[in-house]
Amino acid sequence: MTKKYTVLPAFLLSAFIASATPLASPDGKLAIEPGLDSAGHPTYSVSFNGLPVVSSGILGLKADEADFTSFAEIKEGAVVAEDNTWKPVWGEFETIRDNYTEMPVEYTTSDGRKITVRFRAYNDGVAFRYEIPEQQKVNYLTLRDEATTFPLAEDLSVFAIPGDYDTDERLYVESPVSQLGKRMRVRRHTESSGIPGVSVQTPLMAKSTKNKLYVNIHEAALVGYPAMALEVDTANIVFKAHLTPDRNGVRGYLQAPFHTPWRTLIISDDARDILASQLILNLNEPCAIENTDWIKPMKFVGVWWEMFVGRSRTWAYSNKYNAKPGITDYSSLESNGRHPANTENVKKYIDFAAENGIDGVLVEGWNEGWEDWAGWRKNRQFIFDKAYPDFDVEALRDYAAEKGVKLIMHHETAANAADYERQLDRAFQFMVDNNYPAVKTGYVGHIIPRSEYHSSQWMVDHYLHVAQRAADYKIMVDSHEAVRPTGLCRTWPNWIAQESARGGEFESMGGNPPEHTCLLPFTRLKGGPMDYTPGLFQADLSYYGEGKNGGGKTTLARQLALYVTMASPLQMACDLPENYNRFPDAFQFIRDVPLDWSDSRWLEAEPGDYITVARREKNGNDWYIGGVTDENARIAMLDFSFLEPGKKYTATIYEDGADADFRSNQQSYNIRKIKVNSKTKLKQKVAPGGGFAIQIKAADDLAGL
Amino acid sequence: MTKKYTVLPAFLLSAFIASATPLASPDGKLAIEPGLDSAGHPTYSVSFNGLPVVSSGILGLKADEADFTSFAEIKEGAVVAEDNTWKPVWGEFETIRDNYTEMPVEYTTSDGRKITVRFRAYNDGVAFRYEIPEQQKVNYLTLRDEATTFPLAEDLSVFAIPGDYDTDERLYVESPVSQLGKRMRVRRHTESSGIPGVSVQTPLMAKSTKNKLYVNIHEAALVGYPAMALEVDTANIVFKAHLTPDRNGVRGYLQAPFHTPWRTLIISDDARDILASQLILNLNEPCAIENTDWIKPMKFVGVWWEMFVGRSRTWAYSNKYNAKPGITDYSSLESNGRHPANTENVKKYIDFAAENGIDGVLVEGWNEGWEDWAGWRKNRQFIFDKAYPDFDVEALRDYAAEKGVKLIMHHETAANAADYERQLDRAFQFMVDNNYPAVKTGYVGHIIPRSEYHSSQWMVDHYLHVAQRAADYKIMVDSHEAVRPTGLCRTWPNWIAQESARGGEFESMGGNPPEHTCLLPFTRLKGGPMDYTPGLFQADLSYYGEGKNGGGKTTLARQLALYVTMASPLQMACDLPENYNRFPDAFQFIRDVPLDWSDSRWLEAEPGDYITVARREKNGNDWYIGGVTDENARIAMLDFSFLEPGKKYTATIYEDGADADFRSNQQSYNIRKIKVNSKTKLKQKVAPGGGFAIQIKAADDLAGL
């Protein structure tokens, strides 16, 4: 059924508001409704169980060539309903249900230009995107603004990091929207961030303090468009889309036919549903890779943490401060002797991985260029197919193969994406030639091309290009400092993980407060898996001497929980092998924990406070539970009803010791075994900043052990 | 001998001026002399036969990190003399003499930072460059300005095109320096050009109206640095280096040790010496390619001129205005039927080339992406390994091979250098797979990366990168719309030609006044060979109907002369085969003329007025003479004393007809044969805008014919 509204004088526009059709979710609880505001701008409103969530958010795009913010004609398209399931290559579920209603609304300007807003309502959220159809009057658009706003119906509490064109590696502030201007630093325009005033990044998690309401705002399928931050109008509780510009002030260079990413709102009255939501993945395109056999989740160790704990360790081979990759003869330089990426040391990691069933070893600092760091100023910082003299690529390739371990390559670009693209085919061929199935990319510094930011359109295109080209070479990508993910790993499952948030490395730089990992699953992880690098057993860095104080804000048991609460097909065991050897019983959990899941059940969750999740391994019957809390001790309430009724299981619980505390007694932990079944209810103590991890095996599966 | 001057109070600096050593050329005629100006800035002066040419030009660089414009200490290094010869892979001479004196002068700032200016004096000119040695206090430099000035001792007449960050495709203005502000358009800052005020490009040709003096200002070996234009102080007759910035205002990102390109002044009292000078090549590094067997001069025809003369011909395959390369299914599109780059048509060119001993066929418009033209706005304009449906790459590969003809590929980038680099390895592999030995690259439009201009540092780096990577694939490069050349073809002889000036294509767009090709050898060609595309037999485009009027400002005989006056190892015969078939006797010269020379003798030359040059073919004894004039008829005086004494020769003269005129009677020509020997002196008539070409064969070589 198509309704058509011809909007002539402004006073008649209100007719549309009166008669517009709300699009209801399949279960009828959520609705998104197109409308018009008093100024004649198209709007949308969102309600949940009849409760308003977004009230008259503005819709529209502005380009040099066309203004898509006010219209003369509005035409609703037919509502369609879809209900499918699909199987991800890896993930939290073996099958994912994609169930929604959809309605396109076509808006026509007074001079005949058309734009469609496609609305979708899922049971777990709503989404919309702009589509510019092929038409005679629109071809290129030099995008200046996206008018989209999210006016909240209530002054929700948000968990926010500041809007930034270049980084997401920040700690979250919890604040009512109205107070964000006081709680967050108000920023002036700076070279690296660029968003003046109060702004926040997405995924943005919000909750009501009055109603049972949780809202997550983000975007899905960011392709060919800049990443969105949100400007905050604290007086009116309105977020407005703020697209990352290039340094010439252009937000995007578009050509019709075109569609933007989806703007997403995951909504529920239960925080666990926010975590369970697969809405972002559902809004992405199906897998674009035909044969995905070569995409395999990986657990890995690496030399990286040595550089954080030992102040005398360096990525660089030599102390030659002005060595130039590809020009300097590195073989003539003296090694500084403080360079973990050397053949002998890497062999130790390979040995450790082989002995412990760890799939891979990542080595940073293996290639020419680390002697100085001058991002932005160097047109060539690194070469990606030339190893330092003390890193024997062929010997390590053969040694790793012999031990059944894979090496993971590191491509730090120093944010010189231009030079990385220049070298990309050769770099990937070098990886293939030397048997590397995965690469960790890095973009530390200011972007080259110097017209770009980390989140501008050209760079968004770049990261995807790297993933796509990597797929040509059957290489998996773990991108660090790249734009925050938006579910593209569904389409390109070789883009196996990203950083794009403040990760475990910060445990060596002031630490991550325990609430941080009670938030990431609600925020950053909605876009896709994170290479957080858990597994820190020796969090107190004063252990190493060398003037390092304090360090990680975590108990040891909590680190085990993160493998389950922060599910990722790529998980590091970040600590030094000698630390794992000091705690072999605890390390057993890291050896055992799967990276791929057939089912996930969130038992408890409250953003910033606690998360408890149970997951069943892919292709197996074992369940794993991870639980984390914030700085407060608590009792987790575990209901084992997810287990198969009537079946007997043994649970191995890795828990905080009775006296454990993330501030003072991190390494106090306890391991115990109990019998459980689907009727079991367990009260599990969690220390301040602590956590627990449980492995659950069916009794018959244990018979053979 | 090392002299050291410690410069303490400013009044003592004058001591340096008094005692500085002028560096004299080997023949003693030219001298370049370091000094200091009254403000304490280092200077240089140039004299020729005792006549001042440059008086106290300022030297220096300014970077954010260091100011290299005033110094506390100056130290002259020892003078060295060099006299070598080397053999270019191709060129105007079989061997080139590299004979100079050299003196480094080290300048130290009051805070201990060092910069060296290396001066050279050749018999045909002087040069200097800045060298920043490795030192503790200088590593990175964010370059803001090069202080270099060229204050002329006299108000010379210059032949100038306006300074521009993006293009050299302009007509020359002849003017005293003092009048440039009136004779040239004074420019405001615009997006595409950027140089406000009066400015000029190099190579800049200047001559004295009072003395016998000719000066050419340019640069040599432009690597890792932006191209230089010259700001003009018309009141004081001073040129100042104006380095192309990026769009962030930075001129260059440098790291010590580093040296700038050479700043060059070719100087003589005889204009012919300016043409004969190999100073720019001598200042470049030796050939960097070990095996150069695959680098072969090429004569070619192509479909290109069809697009200029036939208003209904297009580069594009279809009329689908918004087709997207790599996305649109072009095989589903209807051909517009006006697309010369189709299999059948290209076969005709291959046939013509095979029948006439022409080496290659260039085809523009063969690949996806020509349907629209939206440089700057498209992150992908072209794909370089995907042909249009009507261009059968494999069939043409085989057909060309069968006929012994090479195909030349076209890579128009729409100035999207970033995307070209992304595709480069694959594009070159595609060429190798399909037997293309050469590529014409194009950079029409605004540059992407959007931080760059055609002449900014990043792009300078890009063009060289393309040439270097092409060498890996044994591919020759002919770059159009690239930065003006600076002799890098010595180091990378596969960079066989460039456009970088207003070429023959403009004969279809208002025409090139005859003086233009009497200037290019004095200007543009000093940097390296040009793909000018001579050979226009049907210059009057009204011949084609279709509303085309006028056209080329040339006689037919002049077009033949250009193959000799504008020597290049890559020469097009630009006209349509059917036009060559109309004038087969004249076309014989194009069939015969070599592209590579063992010797060159300029018989007559005056910038903008006339040029006559005789060249001996490489590996043979035939001589060829080309002569061109401006809009005035003249009598060329040919002295054949370059011929081997006592030997008899037959000269075939292709000359303007008695009534020929570039305005009214272009196709009037005459071919005659005469006997010549080393004592012959010939008065050769040249029509207004005309020219002549002569093939000279030794009588014994003709015996067998």
PDB file of N, CA, C and O in Angstrom, chain A residues 421-467:
ATOM      1  N   GLU A 421      49.034   1.684   1.308  1.00  0.00           N
ATOM      2  CA  GLU A 421      48.390   1.242   0.064  1.00  0.00           C
ATOM      3  C   GLU A 421      49.423   1.044  -1.033  1.00  0.00           C
ATOM      4  O   GLU A 421      49.329   0.116  -1.835  1.00  0.00           O
ATOM      5  N   ARG A 422      50.413   1.921  -1.058  1.00  0.00           N
ATOM      6  CA  ARG A 422      51.482   1.795  -2.049  1.00  0.00           C
ATOM      7  C   ARG A 422      52.160   0.439  -1.935  1.00  0.00           C
ATOM      8  O   ARG A 422      52.511  -0.183  -2.917  1.00  0.00           O
ATOM      9  N   GLN A 423      52.327  -0.020  -0.701  1.00  0.00           N
ATOM     10  CA  GLN A 423      53.076  -1.256  -0.467  1.00  0.00           C
ATOM     11  C   GLN A 423      52.189  -2.486  -0.307  1.00  0.00           C
ATOM     12  O   GLN A 423      52.699  -3.593  -0.132  1.00  0.00           O
ATOM     13  N   LEU A 424      50.884  -2.283  -0.337  1.00  0.00           N
ATOM     14  CA  LEU A 424      49.978  -3.312   0.171  1.00  0.00           C
ATOM     15  C   LEU A 424      50.083  -4.658  -0.543  1.00  0.00           C
ATOM     16  O   LEU A 424      50.217  -5.709   0.102  1.00  0.00           O
ATOM     17  N   ASP A 425      50.019  -4.644  -1.850  1.00  0.00           N
ATOM     18  CA  ASP A 425      50.078  -5.923  -2.571  1.00  0.00           C
ATOM     19  C   ASP A 425      51.368  -6.668  -2.249  1.00  0.00           C
ATOM     20  O   ASP A 425      51.357  -7.874  -2.039  1.00  0.00           O
ATOM     21  N   ARG A 426      52.458  -5.925  -2.224  1.00  0.00           N
ATOM     22  CA  ARG A 426      53.742  -6.586  -1.956  1.00  0.00           C
ATOM     23  C   ARG A 426      53.828  -7.077  -0.515  1.00  0.00           C
ATOM     24  O   ARG A 426      54.396  -8.133  -0.236  1.00  0.00           O
ATOM     25  N   ALA A 427      53.274  -6.290   0.393  1.00  0.00           N
ATOM     26  CA  ALA A 427      53.283  -6.689   1.799  1.00  0.00           C
ATOM     27  C   ALA A 427      52.489  -7.980   1.991  1.00  0.00           C
ATOM     28  O   ALA A 427      52.927  -8.901   2.689  1.00  0.00           O
ATOM     29  N   PHE A 428      51.332  -8.066   1.365  1.00  0.00           N
ATOM     30  CA  PHE A 428      50.511  -9.264   1.520  1.00  0.00           C
ATOM     31  C   PHE A 428      51.153 -10.464   0.819  1.00  0.00           C
ATOM     32  O   PHE A 428      51.079 -11.591   1.307  1.00  0.00           O
ATOM     33  N   GLN A 429      51.758 -10.223  -0.318  1.00  0.00           N
ATOM     34  CA  GLN A 429      52.434 -11.332  -0.996  1.00  0.00           C
ATOM     35  C   GLN A 429      53.581 -11.861  -0.126  1.00  0.00           C
ATOM     36  O   GLN A 429      53.805 -13.074  -0.035  1.00  0.00           O
ATOM     37  N   PHE A 430      54.274 -10.935   0.526  1.00  0.00           N
ATOM     38  CA  PHE A 430      55.354 -11.315   1.443  1.00  0.00           C
ATOM     39  C   PHE A 430      54.807 -12.170   2.583  1.00  0.00           C
ATOM     40  O   PHE A 430      55.425 -13.154   3.004  1.00  0.00           O
ATOM     41  N   MET A 431      53.638 -11.822   3.072  1.00  0.00           N
ATOM     42  CA  MET A 431      53.001 -12.623   4.120  1.00  0.00           C
ATOM     43  C   MET A 431      52.667 -14.025   3.621  1.00  0.00           C
ATOM     44  O   MET A 431      52.923 -15.025   4.304  1.00  0.00           O
ATOM     45  N   VAL A 432      52.084 -14.077   2.442  1.00  0.00           N
ATOM     46  CA  VAL A 432      51.729 -15.375   1.880  1.00  0.00           C
ATOM     47  C   VAL A 432      52.993 -16.224   1.695  1.00  0.00           C
ATOM     48  O   VAL A 432      53.037 -17.402   2.056  1.00  0.00           O
ATOM     49  N   ASP A 433      54.019 -15.587   1.170  1.00  0.00           N
ATOM     50  CA  ASP A 433      55.271 -16.319   0.913  1.00  0.00           C
ATOM     51  C   ASP A 433      55.876 -16.869   2.207  1.00  0.00           C
ATOM     52  O   ASP A 433      56.614 -17.846   2.178  1.00  0.00           O
ATOM     53  N   ASN A 434      55.570 -16.205   3.312  1.00  0.00           N
ATOM     54  CA  ASN A 434      56.190 -16.606   4.573  1.00  0.00           C
ATOM     55  C   ASN A 434      55.190 -17.165   5.574  1.00  0.00           C
ATOM     56  O   ASN A 434      55.460 -17.227   6.763  1.00  0.00           O
ATOM     57  N   ASN A 435      53.990 -17.493   5.032  1.00  0.00           N
ATOM     58  CA  ASN A 435      53.081 -18.322   5.810  1.00  0.00           C
ATOM     59  C   ASN A 435      52.405 -17.595   6.972  1.00  0.00           C
ATOM     60  O   ASN A 435      52.108 -18.204   7.994  1.00  0.00           O
ATOM     61  N   TYR A 436      52.185 -16.293   6.820  1.00  0.00           N
ATOM     62  CA  TYR A 436      51.472 -15.535   7.852  1.00  0.00           C
ATOM     63  C   TYR A 436      49.995 -15.474   7.487  1.00  0.00           C
ATOM     64  O   TYR A 436      49.638 -14.905   6.466  1.00  0.00           O
ATOM     65  N   PRO A 437      49.088 -16.022   8.311  1.00  0.00           N
ATOM     66  CA  PRO A 437      47.669 -16.013   7.951  1.00  0.00           C
ATOM     67  C   PRO A 437      46.929 -14.764   8.429  1.00  0.00           C
ATOM     68  O   PRO A 437      45.766 -14.581   8.091  1.00  0.00           O
ATOM     69  N   ALA A 438      47.582 -13.929   9.234  1.00  0.00           N
ATOM     70  CA  ALA A 438      46.866 -12.787   9.813  1.00  0.00           C
ATOM     71  C   ALA A 438      47.823 -11.627  10.021  1.00  0.00           C
ATOM     72  O   ALA A 438      49.026 -11.823  10.207  1.00  0.00           O
ATOM     73  N   VAL A 439      47.255 -10.435   9.986  1.00  0.00           N
ATOM     74  CA  VAL A 439      48.053  -9.227  10.184  1.00  0.00           C
ATOM     75  C   VAL A 439      47.356  -8.311  11.175  1.00  0.00           C
ATOM     76  O   VAL A 439      46.131  -8.162  11.153  1.00  0.00           O
ATOM     77  N   LYS A 440      48.138  -7.747  12.074  1.00  0.00           N
ATOM     78  CA  LYS A 440      47.658  -6.659  12.927  1.00  0.00           C
ATOM     79  C   LYS A 440      48.121  -5.365  12.285  1.00  0.00           C
ATOM     80  O   LYS A 440      49.319  -5.151  12.116  1.00  0.00           O
ATOM     81  N   THR A 441      47.171  -4.522  11.871  1.00  0.00           N
ATOM     82  CA  THR A 441      47.528  -3.236  11.291  1.00  0.00           C
ATOM     83  C   THR A 441      47.464  -2.160  12.368  1.00  0.00           C
ATOM     84  O   THR A 441      46.730  -2.308  13.345  1.00  0.00           O
ATOM     85  N   GLY A 442      48.216  -1.091  12.178  1.00  0.00           N
ATOM     86  CA  GLY A 442      48.218  -0.013  13.156  1.00  0.00           C
ATOM     87  C   GLY A 442      48.244   1.336  12.479  1.00  0.00           C
ATOM     88  O   GLY A 442      48.840   1.492  11.408  1.00  0.00           O
ATOM     89  N   TYR A 443      47.592   2.314  13.087  1.00  0.00           N
ATOM     90  CA  TYR A 443      47.489   3.668  12.517  1.00  0.00           C
ATOM     91  C   TYR A 443      47.742   4.711  13.595  1.00  0.00           C
ATOM     92  O   TYR A 443      46.914   5.584  13.843  1.00  0.00           O
ATOM     93  N   VAL A 444      48.906   4.630  14.238  1.00  0.00           N
ATOM     94  CA  VAL A 444      49.227   5.567  15.304  1.00  0.00           C
ATOM     95  C   VAL A 444      49.732   6.872  14.690  1.00  0.00           C
ATOM     96  O   VAL A 444      50.673   6.859  13.907  1.00  0.00           O
ATOM     97  N   GLY A 445      49.109   7.987  15.031  1.00  0.00           N
ATOM     98  CA  GLY A 445      49.594   9.288  14.569  1.00  0.00           C
ATOM     99  C   GLY A 445      48.595   9.996  13.678  1.00  0.00           C
ATOM    100  O   GLY A 445      47.426   9.611  13.607  1.00  0.00           O
ATOM    101  N   HIS A 446      49.059  11.040  13.047  1.00  0.00           N
ATOM    102  CA  HIS A 446      48.219  11.809  12.127  1.00  0.00           C
ATOM    103  C   HIS A 446      48.234  11.151  10.755  1.00  0.00           C
ATOM    104  O   HIS A 446      49.271  10.723  10.268  1.00  0.00           O
ATOM    105  N   ILE A 447      47.067  11.161  10.145  1.00  0.00           N
ATOM    106  CA  ILE A 447      46.903  10.423   8.891  1.00  0.00           C
ATOM    107  C   ILE A 447      47.638  11.090   7.720  1.00  0.00           C
ATOM    108  O   ILE A 447      47.620  12.301   7.557  1.00  0.00           O
ATOM    109  N   ILE A 448      48.274  10.265   6.936  1.00  0.00           N
ATOM    110  CA  ILE A 448      48.691  10.627   5.585  1.00  0.00           C
ATOM    111  C   ILE A 448      47.912   9.715   4.657  1.00  0.00           C
ATOM    112  O   ILE A 448      47.983   8.509   4.835  1.00  0.00           O
ATOM    113  N   PRO A 449      47.122  10.187   3.728  1.00  0.00           N
ATOM    114  CA  PRO A 449      47.063  11.505   3.113  1.00  0.00           C
ATOM    115  C   PRO A 449      46.739  12.602   4.136  1.00  0.00           C
ATOM    116  O   PRO A 449      45.814  12.418   4.953  1.00  0.00           O
ATOM    117  N   ARG A 450      47.440  13.712   4.028  1.00  0.00           N
ATOM    118  CA  ARG A 450      47.325  14.748   5.034  1.00  0.00           C
ATOM    119  C   ARG A 450      46.017  15.519   4.954  1.00  0.00           C
ATOM    120  O   ARG A 450      45.796  16.442   5.726  1.00  0.00           O
ATOM    121  N   SER A 451      45.172  15.149   4.017  1.00  0.00           N
ATOM    122  CA  SER A 451      43.826  15.712   3.955  1.00  0.00           C
ATOM    123  C   SER A 451      42.856  14.962   4.849  1.00  0.00           C
ATOM    124  O   SER A 451      41.701  15.361   4.959  1.00  0.00           O
ATOM    125  N   GLU A 452      43.313  13.902   5.499  1.00  0.00           N
ATOM    126  CA  GLU A 452      42.358  12.983   6.130  1.00  0.00           C
ATOM    127  C   GLU A 452      42.512  12.879   7.647  1.00  0.00           C
ATOM    128  O   GLU A 452      43.558  13.203   8.195  1.00  0.00           O
ATOM    129  N   TYR A 453      41.439  12.415   8.269  1.00  0.00           N
ATOM    130  CA  TYR A 453      41.435  11.992   9.679  1.00  0.00           C
ATOM    131  C   TYR A 453      41.195  10.475   9.729  1.00  0.00           C
ATOM    132  O   TYR A 453      40.737   9.891   8.738  1.00  0.00           O
ATOM    133  N   HIS A 454      41.408   9.906  10.902  1.00  0.00           N
ATOM    134  CA  HIS A 454      41.186   8.462  11.023  1.00  0.00           C
ATOM    135  C   HIS A 454      39.760   8.050  10.627  1.00  0.00           C
ATOM    136  O   HIS A 454      39.541   6.930  10.204  1.00  0.00           O
ATOM    137  N   SER A 455      38.808   8.962  10.825  1.00  0.00           N
ATOM    138  CA  SER A 455      37.404   8.589  10.609  1.00  0.00           C
ATOM    139  C   SER A 455      36.785   9.256   9.392  1.00  0.00           C
ATOM    140  O   SER A 455      35.574   9.205   9.220  1.00  0.00           O
ATOM    141  N   SER A 456      37.591   9.901   8.563  1.00  0.00           N
ATOM    142  CA  SER A 456      37.008  10.564   7.394  1.00  0.00           C
ATOM    143  C   SER A 456      36.743   9.546   6.282  1.00  0.00           C
ATOM    144  O   SER A 456      37.204   8.407   6.330  1.00  0.00           O
ATOM    145  N   GLN A 457      35.971   9.980   5.318  1.00  0.00           N
ATOM    146  CA  GLN A 457      35.482   9.052   4.288  1.00  0.00           C
ATOM    147  C   GLN A 457      36.611   8.287   3.599  1.00  0.00           C
ATOM    148  O   GLN A 457      36.520   7.079   3.410  1.00  0.00           O
ATOM    149  N   TRP A 458      37.663   8.991   3.246  1.00  0.00           N
ATOM    150  CA  TRP A 458      38.744   8.323   2.513  1.00  0.00           C
ATOM    151  C   TRP A 458      39.350   7.199   3.346  1.00  0.00           C
ATOM    152  O   TRP A 458      39.673   6.124   2.842  1.00  0.00           O
ATOM    153  N   MET A 459      39.494   7.459   4.637  1.00  0.00           N
ATOM    154  CA  MET A 459      40.078   6.438   5.520  1.00  0.00           C
ATOM    155  C   MET A 459      39.111   5.286   5.757  1.00  0.00           C
ATOM    156  O   MET A 459      39.525   4.122   5.826  1.00  0.00           O
ATOM    157  N   VAL A 460      37.844   5.597   5.891  1.00  0.00           N
ATOM    158  CA  VAL A 460      36.836   4.532   6.024  1.00  0.00           C
ATOM    159  C   VAL A 460      36.962   3.586   4.828  1.00  0.00           C
ATOM    160  O   VAL A 460      36.952   2.360   4.964  1.00  0.00           O
ATOM    161  N   ASP A 461      37.128   4.185   3.672  1.00  0.00           N
ATOM    162  CA  ASP A 461      37.320   3.422   2.444  1.00  0.00           C
ATOM    163  C   ASP A 461      38.630   2.620   2.512  1.00  0.00           C
ATOM    164  O   ASP A 461      38.688   1.454   2.086  1.00  0.00           O
ATOM    165  N   HIS A 462      39.639   3.247   3.068  1.00  0.00           N
ATOM    166  CA  HIS A 462      40.952   2.584   3.159  1.00  0.00           C
ATOM    167  C   HIS A 462      40.895   1.296   3.992  1.00  0.00           C
ATOM    168  O   HIS A 462      41.383   0.254   3.564  1.00  0.00           O
ATOM    169  N   TYR A 463      40.322   1.385   5.195  1.00  0.00           N
ATOM    170  CA  TYR A 463      40.315   0.196   6.062  1.00  0.00           C
ATOM    171  C   TYR A 463      39.594  -0.963   5.381  1.00  0.00           C
ATOM    172  O   TYR A 463      40.027  -2.114   5.457  1.00  0.00           O
ATOM    173  N   LEU A 464      38.489  -0.622   4.723  1.00  0.00           N
ATOM    174  CA  LEU A 464      37.729  -1.674   4.047  1.00  0.00           C
ATOM    175  C   LEU A 464      38.537  -2.234   2.875  1.00  0.00           C
ATOM    176  O   LEU A 464      38.560  -3.451   2.641  1.00  0.00           O
ATOM    177  N   HIS A 465      39.202  -1.341   2.179  1.00  0.00           N
ATOM    178  CA  HIS A 465      40.057  -1.793   1.076  1.00  0.00           C
ATOM    179  C   HIS A 465      41.117  -2.770   1.573  1.00  0.00           C
ATOM    180  O   HIS A 465      41.380  -3.801   0.922  1.00  0.00           O
ATOM    181  N   VAL A 466      41.726  -2.466   2.699  1.00  0.00           N
ATOM    182  CA  VAL A 466      42.751  -3.359   3.249  1.00  0.00           C
ATOM    183  C   VAL A 466      42.138  -4.728   3.546  1.00  0.00           C
ATOM    184  O   VAL A 466      42.710  -5.770   3.210  1.00  0.00           O
ATOM    185  N   ALA A 467      40.962  -4.736   4.146  1.00  0.00           N
ATOM    186  CA  ALA A 467      40.305  -6.007   4.463  1.00  0.00           C
ATOM    187  C   ALA A 467      39.970  -6.767   3.182  1.00  0.00           C
ATOM    188  O   ALA A 467      40.132  -7.989   3.103  1.00  0.00           O
TER     189      ALA A 467
END
